[in-house]
Amino acid sequence: MNLTISGHHLEVTPALRNYVTSKLERISRHFDQVVDIRVLLTVDKIKDKDHRQKAECNIHVKGKDIYAESTHADLYAAVDELADKLDRQVLRYKDKVQEHHHLPMKKEVA
């Protein structure tokens, strides 16, 4: 699994990098076919102080790309929210992939 963490208008510190890595580990725990993860952390210069910090993530899994984003006043809270959204999407995709076998038709007894 390749993990790329980049920042826009902010410097990605080692503490922030470790926090994002620890939060995204549970995605690879749930689903082992993750090929690539790209995380973009942004600080926007908007007037609304509640949604200045933004975390976006693209996950490339076998056969599909999964995208989620989250905004919050605190970057760590935005990363938490992002990890929750991605976890739900990956679990939904995993269930969808695994439920491809159909049950055989029951024969009616006359």
mmCIF file with all atom_site columns, N, CA, C and O in Angstrom, residues 1 6 9 15 17-18 28 31 34-35 50 62 69-70 73 75 80-81 86:
data_model
loop_
_atom_site.group_PDB
_atom_site.id
_atom_site.type_symbol
_atom_site.label_atom_id
_atom_site.label_alt_id
_atom_site.label_comp_id
_atom_site.label_asym_id
_atom_site.label_entity_id
_atom_site.label_seq_id
_atom_site.pdbx_PDB_ins_code
_atom_site.Cartn_x
_atom_site.Cartn_y
_atom_site.Cartn_z
_atom_site.occupancy
_atom_site.B_iso_or_equiv
_atom_site.pdbx_formal_charge
_atom_site.auth_seq_id
_atom_site.auth_comp_id
_atom_site.auth_asym_id
_atom_site.auth_atom_id
_atom_site.pdbx_PDB_model_num
ATOM 1  N N  . MET A 1 1  ? 0.847   -1.178 0.000  1.00 0.00 ? 1  MET A N  1
ATOM 2  C CA . MET A 1 1  ? 0.000   0.000  0.000  1.00 0.00 ? 1  MET A CA 1
ATOM 3  C C  . MET A 1 1  ? 0.886   1.233  0.000  1.00 0.00 ? 1  MET A C  1
ATOM 4  O O  . MET A 1 1  ? 1.750   1.378  0.854  1.00 0.00 ? 1  MET A O  1
ATOM 5  N N  . SER A 1 6  ? 0.101   14.982 1.504  1.00 0.00 ? 6  SER A N  1
ATOM 6  C CA . SER A 1 6  ? 0.621   16.273 1.080  1.00 0.00 ? 6  SER A CA 1
ATOM 7  C C  . SER A 1 6  ? -0.232  17.387 1.685  1.00 0.00 ? 6  SER A C  1
ATOM 8  O O  . SER A 1 6  ? -1.374  17.174 2.067  1.00 0.00 ? 6  SER A O  1
ATOM 9  N N  . HIS A 1 9  ? -0.991  24.911 1.569  1.00 0.00 ? 9  HIS A N  1
ATOM 10 C CA . HIS A 1 9  ? -0.970  26.061 2.475  1.00 0.00 ? 9  HIS A CA 1
ATOM 11 C C  . HIS A 1 9  ? -0.651  25.657 3.912  1.00 0.00 ? 9  HIS A C  1
ATOM 12 O O  . HIS A 1 9  ? -1.000  26.376 4.845  1.00 0.00 ? 9  HIS A O  1
ATOM 13 N N  . ALA A 1 15 ? 4.252   14.791 13.378 1.00 0.00 ? 15 ALA A N  1
ATOM 14 C CA . ALA A 1 15 ? 3.146   14.426 14.270 1.00 0.00 ? 15 ALA A CA 1
ATOM 15 C C  . ALA A 1 15 ? 1.851   14.285 13.473 1.00 0.00 ? 15 ALA A C  1
ATOM 16 O O  . ALA A 1 15 ? 1.083   13.335 13.685 1.00 0.00 ? 15 ALA A O  1
ATOM 17 N N  . ARG A 1 17 ? 1.636   13.657 10.239 1.00 0.00 ? 17 ARG A N  1
ATOM 18 C CA . ARG A 1 17 ? 1.809   12.495 9.369  1.00 0.00 ? 17 ARG A CA 1
ATOM 19 C C  . ARG A 1 17 ? 1.542   11.194 10.126 1.00 0.00 ? 17 ARG A C  1
ATOM 20 O O  . ARG A 1 17 ? 0.850   10.301 9.632  1.00 0.00 ? 17 ARG A O  1
ATOM 21 N N  . ASN A 1 18 ? 2.054   11.095 11.353 1.00 0.00 ? 18 ASN A N  1
ATOM 22 C CA . ASN A 1 18 ? 1.814   9.895  12.165 1.00 0.00 ? 18 ASN A CA 1
ATOM 23 C C  . ASN A 1 18 ? 0.339   9.749  12.524 1.00 0.00 ? 18 ASN A C  1
ATOM 24 O O  . ASN A 1 18 ? -0.190  8.633  12.564 1.00 0.00 ? 18 ASN A O  1
ATOM 25 N N  . SER A 1 28 ? -6.872  -0.332 6.026  1.00 0.00 ? 28 SER A N  1
ATOM 26 C CA . SER A 1 28 ? -6.126  -1.482 5.516  1.00 0.00 ? 28 SER A CA 1
ATOM 27 C C  . SER A 1 28 ? -6.370  -2.720 6.367  1.00 0.00 ? 28 SER A C  1
ATOM 28 O O  . SER A 1 28 ? -6.206  -3.840 5.884  1.00 0.00 ? 28 SER A O  1
ATOM 29 N N  . PHE A 1 31 ? -9.771  -3.997 4.871  1.00 0.00 ? 31 PHE A N  1
ATOM 30 C CA . PHE A 1 31 ? -9.763  -4.357 3.450  1.00 0.00 ? 31 PHE A CA 1
ATOM 31 C C  . PHE A 1 31 ? -8.318  -4.380 2.990  1.00 0.00 ? 31 PHE A C  1
ATOM 32 O O  . PHE A 1 31 ? -7.654  -3.355 2.970  1.00 0.00 ? 31 PHE A O  1
ATOM 33 N N  . VAL A 1 34 ? -6.137  -2.649 -0.819 1.00 0.00 ? 34 VAL A N  1
ATOM 34 C CA . VAL A 1 34 ? -5.892  -1.231 -1.057 1.00 0.00 ? 34 VAL A CA 1
ATOM 35 C C  . VAL A 1 34 ? -4.563  -1.093 -1.794 1.00 0.00 ? 34 VAL A C  1
ATOM 36 O O  . VAL A 1 34 ? -3.534  -1.603 -1.347 1.00 0.00 ? 34 VAL A O  1
ATOM 37 N N  . VAL A 1 35 ? -4.585  -0.424 -2.944 1.00 0.00 ? 35 VAL A N  1
ATOM 38 C CA . VAL A 1 35 ? -3.377  -0.259 -3.747 1.00 0.00 ? 35 VAL A CA 1
ATOM 39 C C  . VAL A 1 35 ? -2.672  1.043  -3.404 1.00 0.00 ? 35 VAL A C  1
ATOM 40 O O  . VAL A 1 35 ? -1.461  1.068  -3.180 1.00 0.00 ? 35 VAL A O  1
ATOM 41 N N  . ASP A 1 50 ? -15.303 28.035 10.834 1.00 0.00 ? 50 ASP A N  1
ATOM 42 C CA . ASP A 1 50 ? -15.671 26.672 11.208 1.00 0.00 ? 50 ASP A CA 1
ATOM 43 C C  . ASP A 1 50 ? -15.218 25.634 10.196 1.00 0.00 ? 50 ASP A C  1
ATOM 44 O O  . ASP A 1 50 ? -15.083 24.477 10.537 1.00 0.00 ? 50 ASP A O  1
ATOM 45 N N  . LYS A 1 62 ? -8.711  -2.304 -5.682 1.00 0.00 ? 62 LYS A N  1
ATOM 46 C CA . LYS A 1 62 ? -8.786  -3.143 -6.866 1.00 0.00 ? 62 LYS A CA 1
ATOM 47 C C  . LYS A 1 62 ? -10.156 -2.973 -7.534 1.00 0.00 ? 62 LYS A C  1
ATOM 48 O O  . LYS A 1 62 ? -11.169 -3.404 -7.028 1.00 0.00 ? 62 LYS A O  1
ATOM 49 N N  . GLU A 1 69 ? -14.105 13.622 1.548  1.00 0.00 ? 69 GLU A N  1
ATOM 50 C CA . GLU A 1 69 ? -13.519 14.865 2.052  1.00 0.00 ? 69 GLU A CA 1
ATOM 51 C C  . GLU A 1 69 ? -14.256 15.285 3.310  1.00 0.00 ? 69 GLU A C  1
ATOM 52 O O  . GLU A 1 69 ? -15.413 14.912 3.536  1.00 0.00 ? 69 GLU A O  1
ATOM 53 N N  . SER A 1 70 ? -13.571 16.075 4.110  1.00 0.00 ? 70 SER A N  1
ATOM 54 C CA . SER A 1 70 ? -14.145 16.526 5.364  1.00 0.00 ? 70 SER A CA 1
ATOM 55 C C  . SER A 1 70 ? -13.579 17.895 5.702  1.00 0.00 ? 70 SER A C  1
ATOM 56 O O  . SER A 1 70 ? -12.394 18.151 5.491  1.00 0.00 ? 70 SER A O  1
ATOM 57 N N  . ALA A 1 73 ? -13.110 22.956 11.859 1.00 0.00 ? 73 ALA A N  1
ATOM 58 C CA . ALA A 1 73 ? -12.291 24.042 12.387 1.00 0.00 ? 73 ALA A CA 1
ATOM 59 C C  . ALA A 1 73 ? -10.917 23.533 12.818 1.00 0.00 ? 73 ALA A C  1
ATOM 60 O O  . ALA A 1 73 ? -9.940  24.267 12.777 1.00 0.00 ? 73 ALA A O  1
ATOM 61 N N  . LEU A 1 75 ? -7.913  20.581 12.252 1.00 0.00 ? 75 LEU A N  1
ATOM 62 C CA . LEU A 1 75 ? -7.456  19.637 11.229 1.00 0.00 ? 75 LEU A CA 1
ATOM 63 C C  . LEU A 1 75 ? -7.504  18.198 11.736 1.00 0.00 ? 75 LEU A C  1
ATOM 64 O O  . LEU A 1 75 ? -7.842  17.290 10.981 1.00 0.00 ? 75 LEU A O  1
ATOM 65 N N  . ASP A 1 80 ? -10.234 12.836 11.611 1.00 0.00 ? 80 ASP A N  1
ATOM 66 C CA . ASP A 1 80 ? -11.090 11.830 12.255 1.00 0.00 ? 80 ASP A CA 1
ATOM 67 C C  . ASP A 1 80 ? -12.356 11.590 11.451 1.00 0.00 ? 80 ASP A C  1
ATOM 68 O O  . ASP A 1 80 ? -12.752 10.445 11.207 1.00 0.00 ? 80 ASP A O  1
ATOM 69 N N  . GLU A 1 81 ? -13.008 12.668 11.061 1.00 0.00 ? 81 GLU A N  1
ATOM 70 C CA . GLU A 1 81 ? -14.233 12.577 10.267 1.00 0.00 ? 81 GLU A CA 1
ATOM 71 C C  . GLU A 1 81 ? -13.971 11.893 8.926  1.00 0.00 ? 81 GLU A C  1
ATOM 72 O O  . GLU A 1 81 ? -14.765 11.066 8.461  1.00 0.00 ? 81 GLU A O  1
ATOM 73 N N  . LEU A 1 86 ? -14.366 7.238  5.181  1.00 0.00 ? 86 LEU A N  1
ATOM 74 C CA . LEU A 1 86 ? -13.669 6.257  4.342  1.00 0.00 ? 86 LEU A CA 1
ATOM 75 C C  . LEU A 1 86 ? -13.903 4.837  4.841  1.00 0.00 ? 86 LEU A C  1
ATOM 76 O O  . LEU A 1 86 ? -14.050 3.914  4.039  1.00 0.00 ? 86 LEU A O  1
#
